CSV table of N, CA and C and ligand atoms in Angstrom, one decimal:
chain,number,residue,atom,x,y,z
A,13,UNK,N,-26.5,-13.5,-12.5
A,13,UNK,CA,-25.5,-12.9,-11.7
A,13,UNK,C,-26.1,-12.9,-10.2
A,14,UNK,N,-25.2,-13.4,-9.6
A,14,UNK,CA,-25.8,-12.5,-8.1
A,14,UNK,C,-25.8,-11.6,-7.8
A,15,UNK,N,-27.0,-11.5,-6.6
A,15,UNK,CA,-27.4,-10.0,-6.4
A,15,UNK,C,-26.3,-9.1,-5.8
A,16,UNK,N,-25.5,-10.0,-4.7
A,16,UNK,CA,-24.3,-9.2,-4.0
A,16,UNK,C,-23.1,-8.5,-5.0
A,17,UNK,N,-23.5,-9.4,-5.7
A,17,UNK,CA,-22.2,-9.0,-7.2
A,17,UNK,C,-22.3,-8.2,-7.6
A,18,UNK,N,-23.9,-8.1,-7.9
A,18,UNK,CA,-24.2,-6.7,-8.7
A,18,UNK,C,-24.8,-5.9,-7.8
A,19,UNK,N,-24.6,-5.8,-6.7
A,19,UNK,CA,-24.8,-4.9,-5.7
A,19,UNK,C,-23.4,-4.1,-5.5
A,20,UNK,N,-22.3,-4.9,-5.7
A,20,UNK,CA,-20.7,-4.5,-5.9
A,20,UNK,C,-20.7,-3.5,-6.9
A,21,UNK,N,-21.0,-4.1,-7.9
A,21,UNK,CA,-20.9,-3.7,-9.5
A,21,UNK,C,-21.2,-2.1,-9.2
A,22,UNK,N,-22.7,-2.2,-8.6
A,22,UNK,CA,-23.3,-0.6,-8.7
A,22,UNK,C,-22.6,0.1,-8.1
A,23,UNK,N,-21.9,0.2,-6.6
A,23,UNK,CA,-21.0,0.5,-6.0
A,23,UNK,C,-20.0,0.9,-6.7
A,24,UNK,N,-19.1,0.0,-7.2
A,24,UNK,CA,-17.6,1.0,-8.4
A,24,UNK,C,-18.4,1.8,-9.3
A,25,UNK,N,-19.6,1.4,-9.9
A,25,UNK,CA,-20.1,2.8,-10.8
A,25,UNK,C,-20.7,3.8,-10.4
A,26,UNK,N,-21.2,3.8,-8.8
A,26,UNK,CA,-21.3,4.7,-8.2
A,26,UNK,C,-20.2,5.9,-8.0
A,27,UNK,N,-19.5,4.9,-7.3
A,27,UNK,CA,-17.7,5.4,-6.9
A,27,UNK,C,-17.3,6.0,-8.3
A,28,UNK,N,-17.3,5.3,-9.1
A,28,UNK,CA,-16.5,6.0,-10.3
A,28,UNK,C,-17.5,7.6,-11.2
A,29,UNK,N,-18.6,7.1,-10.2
A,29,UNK,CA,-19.5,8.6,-11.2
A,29,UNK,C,-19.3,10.0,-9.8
A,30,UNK,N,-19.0,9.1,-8.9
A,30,UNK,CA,-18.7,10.7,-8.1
A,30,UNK,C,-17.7,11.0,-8.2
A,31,UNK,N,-16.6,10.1,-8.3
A,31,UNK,CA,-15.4,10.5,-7.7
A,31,UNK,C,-14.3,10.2,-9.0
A,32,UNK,N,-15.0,10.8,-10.3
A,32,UNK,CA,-14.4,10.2,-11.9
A,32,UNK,C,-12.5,10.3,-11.1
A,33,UNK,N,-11.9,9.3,-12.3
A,33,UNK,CA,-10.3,9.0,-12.2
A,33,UNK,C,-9.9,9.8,-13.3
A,34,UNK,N,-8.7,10.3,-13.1
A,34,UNK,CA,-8.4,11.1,-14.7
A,34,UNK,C,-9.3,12.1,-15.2
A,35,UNK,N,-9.5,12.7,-14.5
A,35,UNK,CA,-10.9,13.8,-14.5
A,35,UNK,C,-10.3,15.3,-15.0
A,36,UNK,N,-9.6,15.1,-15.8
A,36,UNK,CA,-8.8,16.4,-16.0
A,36,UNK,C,-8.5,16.9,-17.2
A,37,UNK,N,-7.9,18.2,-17.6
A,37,UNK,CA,-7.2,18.7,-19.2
A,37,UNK,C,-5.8,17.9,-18.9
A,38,UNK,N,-5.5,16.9,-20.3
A,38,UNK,CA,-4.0,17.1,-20.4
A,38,UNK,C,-3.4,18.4,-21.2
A,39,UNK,N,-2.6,18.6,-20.8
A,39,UNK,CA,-1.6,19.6,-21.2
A,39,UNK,C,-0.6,19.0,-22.2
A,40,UNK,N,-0.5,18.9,-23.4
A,40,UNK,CA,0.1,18.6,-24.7
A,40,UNK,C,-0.1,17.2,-24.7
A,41,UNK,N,-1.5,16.9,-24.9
A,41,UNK,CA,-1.8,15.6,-25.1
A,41,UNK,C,-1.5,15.3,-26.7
A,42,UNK,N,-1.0,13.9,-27.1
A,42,UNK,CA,-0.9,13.6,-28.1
A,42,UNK,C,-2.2,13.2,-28.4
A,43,UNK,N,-3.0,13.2,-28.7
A,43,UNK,CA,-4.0,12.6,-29.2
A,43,UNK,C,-5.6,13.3,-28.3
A,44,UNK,N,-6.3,13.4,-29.1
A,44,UNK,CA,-7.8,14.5,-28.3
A,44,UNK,C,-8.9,14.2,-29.3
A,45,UNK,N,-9.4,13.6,-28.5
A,45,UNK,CA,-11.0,13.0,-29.3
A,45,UNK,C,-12.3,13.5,-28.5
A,46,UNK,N,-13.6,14.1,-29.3
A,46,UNK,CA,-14.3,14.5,-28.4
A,46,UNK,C,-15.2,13.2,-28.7
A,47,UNK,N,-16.3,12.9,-27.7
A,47,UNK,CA,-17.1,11.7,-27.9
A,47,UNK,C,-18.4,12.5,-27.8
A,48,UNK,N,-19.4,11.8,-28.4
A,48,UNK,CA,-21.1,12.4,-28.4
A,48,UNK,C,-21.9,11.3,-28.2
A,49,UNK,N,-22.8,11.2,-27.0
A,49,UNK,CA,-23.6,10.0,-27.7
A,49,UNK,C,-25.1,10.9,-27.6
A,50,UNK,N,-25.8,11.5,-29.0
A,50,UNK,CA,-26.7,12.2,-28.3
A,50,UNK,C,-28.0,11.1,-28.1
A,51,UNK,N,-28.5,10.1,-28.1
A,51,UNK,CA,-29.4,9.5,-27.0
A,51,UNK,C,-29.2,10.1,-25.8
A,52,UNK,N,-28.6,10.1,-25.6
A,52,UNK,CA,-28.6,10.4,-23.8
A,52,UNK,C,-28.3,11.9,-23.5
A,53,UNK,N,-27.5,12.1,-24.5
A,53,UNK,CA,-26.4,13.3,-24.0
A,53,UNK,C,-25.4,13.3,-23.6
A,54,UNK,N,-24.5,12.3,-23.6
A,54,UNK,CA,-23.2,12.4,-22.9
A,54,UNK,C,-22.0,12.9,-23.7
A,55,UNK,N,-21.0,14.0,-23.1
A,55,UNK,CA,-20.4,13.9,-24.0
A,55,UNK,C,-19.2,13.8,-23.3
A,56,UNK,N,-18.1,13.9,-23.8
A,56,UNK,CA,-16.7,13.7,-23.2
A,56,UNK,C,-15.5,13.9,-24.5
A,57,UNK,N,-14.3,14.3,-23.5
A,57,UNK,CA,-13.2,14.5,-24.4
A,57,UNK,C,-12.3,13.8,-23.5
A,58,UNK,N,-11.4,13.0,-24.8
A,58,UNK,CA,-10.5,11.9,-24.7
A,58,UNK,C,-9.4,12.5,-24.8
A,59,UNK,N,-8.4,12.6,-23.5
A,59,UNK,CA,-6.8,13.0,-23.9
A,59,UNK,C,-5.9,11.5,-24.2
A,60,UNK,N,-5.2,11.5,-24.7
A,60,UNK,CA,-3.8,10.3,-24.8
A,60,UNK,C,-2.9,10.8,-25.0
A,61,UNK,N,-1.7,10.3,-24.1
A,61,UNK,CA,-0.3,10.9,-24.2
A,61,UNK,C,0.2,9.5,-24.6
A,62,UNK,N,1.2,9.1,-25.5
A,62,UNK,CA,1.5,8.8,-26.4
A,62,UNK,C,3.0,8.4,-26.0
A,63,UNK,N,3.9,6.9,-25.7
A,63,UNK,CA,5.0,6.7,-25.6
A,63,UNK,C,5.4,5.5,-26.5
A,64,UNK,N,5.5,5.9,-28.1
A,64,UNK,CA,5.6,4.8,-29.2
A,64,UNK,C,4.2,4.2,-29.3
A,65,UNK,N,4.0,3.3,-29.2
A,65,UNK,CA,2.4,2.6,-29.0
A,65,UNK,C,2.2,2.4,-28.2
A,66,UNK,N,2.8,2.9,-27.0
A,66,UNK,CA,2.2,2.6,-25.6
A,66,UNK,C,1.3,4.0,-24.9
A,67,UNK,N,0.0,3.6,-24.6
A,67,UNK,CA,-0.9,4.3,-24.0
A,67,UNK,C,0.0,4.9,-22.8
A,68,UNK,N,0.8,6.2,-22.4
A,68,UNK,CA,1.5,6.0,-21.1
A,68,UNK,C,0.5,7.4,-20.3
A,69,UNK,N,-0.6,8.0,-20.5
A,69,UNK,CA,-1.3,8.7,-20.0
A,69,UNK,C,-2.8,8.6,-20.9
A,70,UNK,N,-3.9,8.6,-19.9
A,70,UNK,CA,-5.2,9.1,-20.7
A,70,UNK,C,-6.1,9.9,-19.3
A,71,UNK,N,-6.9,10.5,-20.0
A,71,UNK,CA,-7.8,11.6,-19.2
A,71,UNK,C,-8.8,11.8,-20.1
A,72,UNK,N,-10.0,12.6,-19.0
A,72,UNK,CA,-11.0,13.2,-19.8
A,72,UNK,C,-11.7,14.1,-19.3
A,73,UNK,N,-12.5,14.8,-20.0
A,73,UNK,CA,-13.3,15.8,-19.4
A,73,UNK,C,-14.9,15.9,-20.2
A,74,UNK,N,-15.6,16.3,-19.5
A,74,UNK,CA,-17.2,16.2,-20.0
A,74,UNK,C,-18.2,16.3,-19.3
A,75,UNK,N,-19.4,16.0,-19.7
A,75,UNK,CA,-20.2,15.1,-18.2
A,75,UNK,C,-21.3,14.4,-19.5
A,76,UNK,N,-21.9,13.3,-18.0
A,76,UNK,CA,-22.6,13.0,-18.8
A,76,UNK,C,-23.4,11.7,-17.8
A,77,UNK,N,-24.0,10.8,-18.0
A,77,UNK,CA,-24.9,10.1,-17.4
A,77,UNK,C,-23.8,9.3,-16.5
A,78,UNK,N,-23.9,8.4,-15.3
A,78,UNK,CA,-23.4,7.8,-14.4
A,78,UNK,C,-22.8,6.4,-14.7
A,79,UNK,N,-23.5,6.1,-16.4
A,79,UNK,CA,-23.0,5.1,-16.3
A,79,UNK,C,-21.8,5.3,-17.8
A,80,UNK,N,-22.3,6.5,-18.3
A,80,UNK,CA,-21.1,7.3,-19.1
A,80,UNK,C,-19.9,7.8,-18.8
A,81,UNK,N,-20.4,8.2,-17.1
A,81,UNK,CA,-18.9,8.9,-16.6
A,81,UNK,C,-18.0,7.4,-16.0
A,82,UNK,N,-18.8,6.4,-15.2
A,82,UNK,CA,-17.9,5.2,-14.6
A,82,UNK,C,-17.1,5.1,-15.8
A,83,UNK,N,-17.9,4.6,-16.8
A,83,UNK,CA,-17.7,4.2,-18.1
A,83,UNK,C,-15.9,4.2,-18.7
A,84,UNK,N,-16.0,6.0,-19.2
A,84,UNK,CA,-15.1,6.3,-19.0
A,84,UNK,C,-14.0,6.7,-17.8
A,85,UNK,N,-14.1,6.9,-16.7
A,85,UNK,CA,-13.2,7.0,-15.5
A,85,UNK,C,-12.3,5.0,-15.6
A,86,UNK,N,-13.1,4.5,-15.6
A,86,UNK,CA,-12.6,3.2,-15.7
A,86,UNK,C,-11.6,2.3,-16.6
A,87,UNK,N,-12.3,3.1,-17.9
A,87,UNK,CA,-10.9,3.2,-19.3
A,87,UNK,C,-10.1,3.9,-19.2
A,88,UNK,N,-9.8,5.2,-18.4
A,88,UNK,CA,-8.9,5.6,-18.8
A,88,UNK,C,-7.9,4.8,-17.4
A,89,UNK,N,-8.1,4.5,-16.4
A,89,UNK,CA,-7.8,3.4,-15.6
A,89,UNK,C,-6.9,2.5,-16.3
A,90,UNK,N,-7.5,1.8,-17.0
A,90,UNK,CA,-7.1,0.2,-17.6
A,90,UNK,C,-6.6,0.2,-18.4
A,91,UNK,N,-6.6,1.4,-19.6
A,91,UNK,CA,-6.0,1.6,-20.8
A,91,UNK,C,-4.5,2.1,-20.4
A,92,UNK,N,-4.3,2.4,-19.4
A,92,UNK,CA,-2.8,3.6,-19.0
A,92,UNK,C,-1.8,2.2,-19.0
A,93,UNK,N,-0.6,2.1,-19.7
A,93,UNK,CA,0.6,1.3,-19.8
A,93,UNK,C,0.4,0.2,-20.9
A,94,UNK,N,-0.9,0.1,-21.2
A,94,UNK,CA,-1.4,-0.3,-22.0
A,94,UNK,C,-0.8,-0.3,-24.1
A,95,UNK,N,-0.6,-1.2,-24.8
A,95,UNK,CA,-0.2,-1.0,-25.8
A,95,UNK,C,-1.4,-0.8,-26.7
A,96,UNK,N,-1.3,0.0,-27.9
A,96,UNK,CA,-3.0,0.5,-28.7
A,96,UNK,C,-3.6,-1.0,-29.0
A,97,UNK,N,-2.4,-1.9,-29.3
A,97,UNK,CA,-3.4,-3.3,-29.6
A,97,UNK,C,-4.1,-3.9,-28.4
A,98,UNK,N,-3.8,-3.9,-27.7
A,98,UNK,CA,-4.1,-4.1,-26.0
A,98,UNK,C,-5.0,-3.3,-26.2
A,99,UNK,N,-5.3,-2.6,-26.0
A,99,UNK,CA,-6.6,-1.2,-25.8
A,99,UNK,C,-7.9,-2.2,-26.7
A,100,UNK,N,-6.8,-2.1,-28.3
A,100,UNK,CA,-8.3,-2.5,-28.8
A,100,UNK,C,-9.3,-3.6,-28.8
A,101,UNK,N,-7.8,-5.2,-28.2
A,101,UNK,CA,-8.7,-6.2,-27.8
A,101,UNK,C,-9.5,-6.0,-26.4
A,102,UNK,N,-9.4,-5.1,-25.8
A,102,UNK,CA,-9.9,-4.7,-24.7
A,102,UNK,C,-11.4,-4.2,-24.9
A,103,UNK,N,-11.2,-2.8,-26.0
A,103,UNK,CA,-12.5,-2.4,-26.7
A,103,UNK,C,-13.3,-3.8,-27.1
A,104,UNK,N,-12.6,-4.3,-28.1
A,104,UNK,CA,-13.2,-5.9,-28.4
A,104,UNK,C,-14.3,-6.7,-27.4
A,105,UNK,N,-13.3,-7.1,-26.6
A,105,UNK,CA,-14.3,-7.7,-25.6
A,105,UNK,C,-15.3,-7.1,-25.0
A,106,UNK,N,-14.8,-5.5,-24.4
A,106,UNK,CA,-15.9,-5.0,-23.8
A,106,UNK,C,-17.3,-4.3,-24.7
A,107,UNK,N,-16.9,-4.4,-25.7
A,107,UNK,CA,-18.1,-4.1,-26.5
A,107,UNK,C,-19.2,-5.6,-27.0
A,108,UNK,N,-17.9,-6.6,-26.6
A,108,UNK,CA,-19.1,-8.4,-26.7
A,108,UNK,C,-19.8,-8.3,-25.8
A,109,UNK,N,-19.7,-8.3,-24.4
A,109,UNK,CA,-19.9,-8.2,-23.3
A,109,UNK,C,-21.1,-7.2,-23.3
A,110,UNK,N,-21.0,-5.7,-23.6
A,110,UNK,CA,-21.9,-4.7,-23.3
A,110,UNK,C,-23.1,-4.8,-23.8
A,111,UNK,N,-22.7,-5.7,-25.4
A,111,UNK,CA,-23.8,-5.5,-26.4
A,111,UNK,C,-24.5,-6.9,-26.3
A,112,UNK,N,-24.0,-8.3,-25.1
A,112,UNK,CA,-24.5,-9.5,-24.6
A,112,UNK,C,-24.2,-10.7,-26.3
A,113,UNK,N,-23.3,-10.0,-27.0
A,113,UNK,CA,-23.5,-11.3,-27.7
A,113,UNK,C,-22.5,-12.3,-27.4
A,114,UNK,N,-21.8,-12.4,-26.5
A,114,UNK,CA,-21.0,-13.1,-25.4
A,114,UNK,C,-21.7,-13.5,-24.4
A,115,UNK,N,-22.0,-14.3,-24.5
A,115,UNK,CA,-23.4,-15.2,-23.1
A,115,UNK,C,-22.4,-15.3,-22.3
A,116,UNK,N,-20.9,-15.9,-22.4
A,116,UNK,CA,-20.3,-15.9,-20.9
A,116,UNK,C,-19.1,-15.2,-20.9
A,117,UNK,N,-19.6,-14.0,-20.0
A,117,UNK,CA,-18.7,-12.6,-19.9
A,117,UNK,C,-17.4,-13.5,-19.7
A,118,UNK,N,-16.6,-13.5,-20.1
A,118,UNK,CA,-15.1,-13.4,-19.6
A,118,UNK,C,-14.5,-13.1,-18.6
A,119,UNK,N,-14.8,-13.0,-17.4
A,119,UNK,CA,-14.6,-11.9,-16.0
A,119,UNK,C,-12.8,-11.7,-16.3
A,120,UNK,N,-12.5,-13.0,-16.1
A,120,UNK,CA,-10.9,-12.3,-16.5
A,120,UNK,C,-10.3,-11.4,-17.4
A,121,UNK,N,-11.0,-11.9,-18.2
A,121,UNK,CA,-10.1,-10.9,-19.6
A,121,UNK,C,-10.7,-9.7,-19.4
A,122,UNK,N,-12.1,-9.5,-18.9
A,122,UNK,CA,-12.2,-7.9,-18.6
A,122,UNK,C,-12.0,-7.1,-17.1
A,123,UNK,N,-11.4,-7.9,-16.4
A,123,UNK,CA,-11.4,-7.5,-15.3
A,123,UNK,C,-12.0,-6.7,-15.2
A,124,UNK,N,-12.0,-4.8,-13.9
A,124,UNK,CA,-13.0,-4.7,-13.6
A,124,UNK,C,-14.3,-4.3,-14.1
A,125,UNK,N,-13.8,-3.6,-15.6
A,125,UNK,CA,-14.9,-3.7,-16.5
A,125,UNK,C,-15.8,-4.4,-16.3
A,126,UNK,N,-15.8,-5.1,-15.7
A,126,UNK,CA,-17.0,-6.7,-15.7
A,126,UNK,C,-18.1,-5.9,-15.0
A,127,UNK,N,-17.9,-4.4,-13.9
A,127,UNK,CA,-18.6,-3.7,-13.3
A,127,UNK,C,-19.9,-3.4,-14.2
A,128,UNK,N,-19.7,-2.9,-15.6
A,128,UNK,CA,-20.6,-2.2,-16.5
A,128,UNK,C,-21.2,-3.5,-17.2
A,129,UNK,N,-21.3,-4.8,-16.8
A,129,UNK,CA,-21.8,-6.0,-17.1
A,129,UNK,C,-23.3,-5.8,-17.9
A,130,UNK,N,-23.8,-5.2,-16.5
A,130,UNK,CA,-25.2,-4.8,-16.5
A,130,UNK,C,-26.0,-4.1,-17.6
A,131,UNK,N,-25.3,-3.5,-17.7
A,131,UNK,CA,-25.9,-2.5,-19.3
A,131,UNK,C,-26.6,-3.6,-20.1
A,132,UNK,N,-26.2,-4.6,-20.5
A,132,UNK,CA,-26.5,-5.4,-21.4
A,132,UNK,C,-28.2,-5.9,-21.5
A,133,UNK,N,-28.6,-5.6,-20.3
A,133,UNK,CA,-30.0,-5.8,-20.1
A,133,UNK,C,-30.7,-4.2,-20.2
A,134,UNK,N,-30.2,-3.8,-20.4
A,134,UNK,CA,-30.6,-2.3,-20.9
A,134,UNK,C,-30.2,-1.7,-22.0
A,135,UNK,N,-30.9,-2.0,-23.3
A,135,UNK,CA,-30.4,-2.1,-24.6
A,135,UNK,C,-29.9,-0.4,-24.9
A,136,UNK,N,-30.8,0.5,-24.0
A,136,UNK,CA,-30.6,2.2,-23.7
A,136,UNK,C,-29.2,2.8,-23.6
A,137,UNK,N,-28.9,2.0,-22.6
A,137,UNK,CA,-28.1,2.1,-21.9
A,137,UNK,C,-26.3,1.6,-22.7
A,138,UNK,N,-26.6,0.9,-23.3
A,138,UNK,CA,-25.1,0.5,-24.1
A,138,UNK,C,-24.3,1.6,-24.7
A,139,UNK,N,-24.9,2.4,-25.6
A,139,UNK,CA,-24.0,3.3,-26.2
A,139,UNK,C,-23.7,4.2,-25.2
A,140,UNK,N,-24.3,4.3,-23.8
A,140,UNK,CA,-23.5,4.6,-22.3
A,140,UNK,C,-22.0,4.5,-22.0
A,141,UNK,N,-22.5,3.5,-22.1
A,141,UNK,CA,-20.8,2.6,-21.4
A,141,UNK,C,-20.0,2.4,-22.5
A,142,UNK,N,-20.4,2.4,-24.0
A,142,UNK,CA,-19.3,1.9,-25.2
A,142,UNK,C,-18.4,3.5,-25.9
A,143,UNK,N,-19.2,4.4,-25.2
A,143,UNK,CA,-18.8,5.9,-25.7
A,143,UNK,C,-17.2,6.1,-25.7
A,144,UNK,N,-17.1,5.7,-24.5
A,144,UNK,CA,-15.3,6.0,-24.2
A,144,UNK,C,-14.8,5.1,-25.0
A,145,UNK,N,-15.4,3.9,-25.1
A,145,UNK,CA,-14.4,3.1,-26.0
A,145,UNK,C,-14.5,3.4,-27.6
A,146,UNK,N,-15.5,4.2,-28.2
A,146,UNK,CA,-15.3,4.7,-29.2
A,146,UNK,C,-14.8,5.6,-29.6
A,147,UNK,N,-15.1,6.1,-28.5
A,147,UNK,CA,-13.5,7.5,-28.5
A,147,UNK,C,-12.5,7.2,-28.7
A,148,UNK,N,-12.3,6.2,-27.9
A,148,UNK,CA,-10.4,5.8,-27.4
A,148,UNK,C,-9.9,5.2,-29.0
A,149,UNK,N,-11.4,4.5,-29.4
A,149,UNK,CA,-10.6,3.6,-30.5
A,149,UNK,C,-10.4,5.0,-31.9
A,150,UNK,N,-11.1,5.6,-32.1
A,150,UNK,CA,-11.1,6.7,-33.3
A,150,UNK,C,-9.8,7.4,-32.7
A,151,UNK,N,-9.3,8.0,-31.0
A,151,UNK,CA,-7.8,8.2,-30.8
A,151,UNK,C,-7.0,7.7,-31.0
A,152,UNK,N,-7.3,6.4,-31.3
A,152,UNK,CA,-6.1,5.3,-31.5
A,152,UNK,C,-5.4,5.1,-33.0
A,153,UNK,N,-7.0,4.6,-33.6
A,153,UNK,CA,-6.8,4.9,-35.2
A,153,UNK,C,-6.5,6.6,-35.5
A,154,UNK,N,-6.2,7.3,-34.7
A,154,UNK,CA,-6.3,9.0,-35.2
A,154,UNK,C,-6.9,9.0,-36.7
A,155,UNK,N,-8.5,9.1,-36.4
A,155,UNK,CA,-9.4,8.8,-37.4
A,155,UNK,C,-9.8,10.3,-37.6
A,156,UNK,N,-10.4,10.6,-36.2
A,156,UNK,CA,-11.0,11.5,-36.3
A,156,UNK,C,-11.4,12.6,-35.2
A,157,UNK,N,-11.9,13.8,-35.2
A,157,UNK,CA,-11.6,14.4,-33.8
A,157,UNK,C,-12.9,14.8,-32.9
A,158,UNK,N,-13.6,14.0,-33.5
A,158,UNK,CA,-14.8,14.0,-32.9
A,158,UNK,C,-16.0,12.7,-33.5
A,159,UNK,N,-16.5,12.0,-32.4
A,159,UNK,CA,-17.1,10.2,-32.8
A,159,UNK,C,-18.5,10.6,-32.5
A,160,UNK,N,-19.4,10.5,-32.9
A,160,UNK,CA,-20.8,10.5,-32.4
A,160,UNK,C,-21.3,8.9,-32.0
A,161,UNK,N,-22.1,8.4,-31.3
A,161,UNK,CA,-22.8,7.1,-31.2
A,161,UNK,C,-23.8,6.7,-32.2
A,162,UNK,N,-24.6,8.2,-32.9
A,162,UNK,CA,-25.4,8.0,-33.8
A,162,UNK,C,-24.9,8.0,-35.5
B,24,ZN,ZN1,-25.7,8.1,-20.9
């Protein structure tokens, strides 16, 4: 990767860990998952409002490491209008990507996701950035109301 790229990269996960998107309680959310990853510590709670199978609201609340909070601030971004199958080939890819058994990221299909690229050289660091998406997906499947990493 280039350095300027990933000089970008750090920048939206900067941006996204001060200034999280969707950073809030929903108020009669359909769907509420809390996420744990205890490696790290991070924890967070998953709202989704719910229009047939369309993602038409998501939020969260928590705290947790910087590349936990981009993490999620970012999903709930990309997931919003989004349909649950859409979500999950989303989860899909971005968990090839996170965990590098995809040698060539897809930039398109993940658009800006492609931000959290980097993790992948930090084996620590993955259940970081895949937290929200384990959330999202146990909200999706309404599996369960609470996901751990471990
Ligand atoms: Zn973390």
């Amino acid at each position: 990767m280039f350095d300027d790229l990933r000089d970008l990269y750090q920048e939206v996960i900067f941006d996204h860990n001060r200034n999280p998107r969707n950073f809030r309680v929903m108020e009669n959310a359909d769907r509420q998952v809390e996420g744990f990853n205890p490696l790290c510590g991070d924890r967070l709670t998953l709202f989704l409002k719910m229009d047939g199978s369309v993602i038409s609201d998501a939020s969260f609340q928590g705290s947790g490491c910087a590349i936990s909070t981009a993490s999620v601030s970012l999903m709930t971004e990309i997931v919003k209008g989004k349909t649950e199958q859409e979500a999950e080939d989303l989860f899909e890819k971005f968990h090839e990507m996170a965990t590098g058994k995809d040698e060539e990221v897809n930039l398109e299909a993940i658009g800006k996701l492609a931000v959290l690229a980097g993790v992948r050289d930090y084996p620590a660091r993955v259940k970081c950035a895949t937290l929200a998406w384990h959330t999202l997906d146990a909200a999706l499947k309404n599996q369960a109301e609470s996901v751990s990493t471990e």
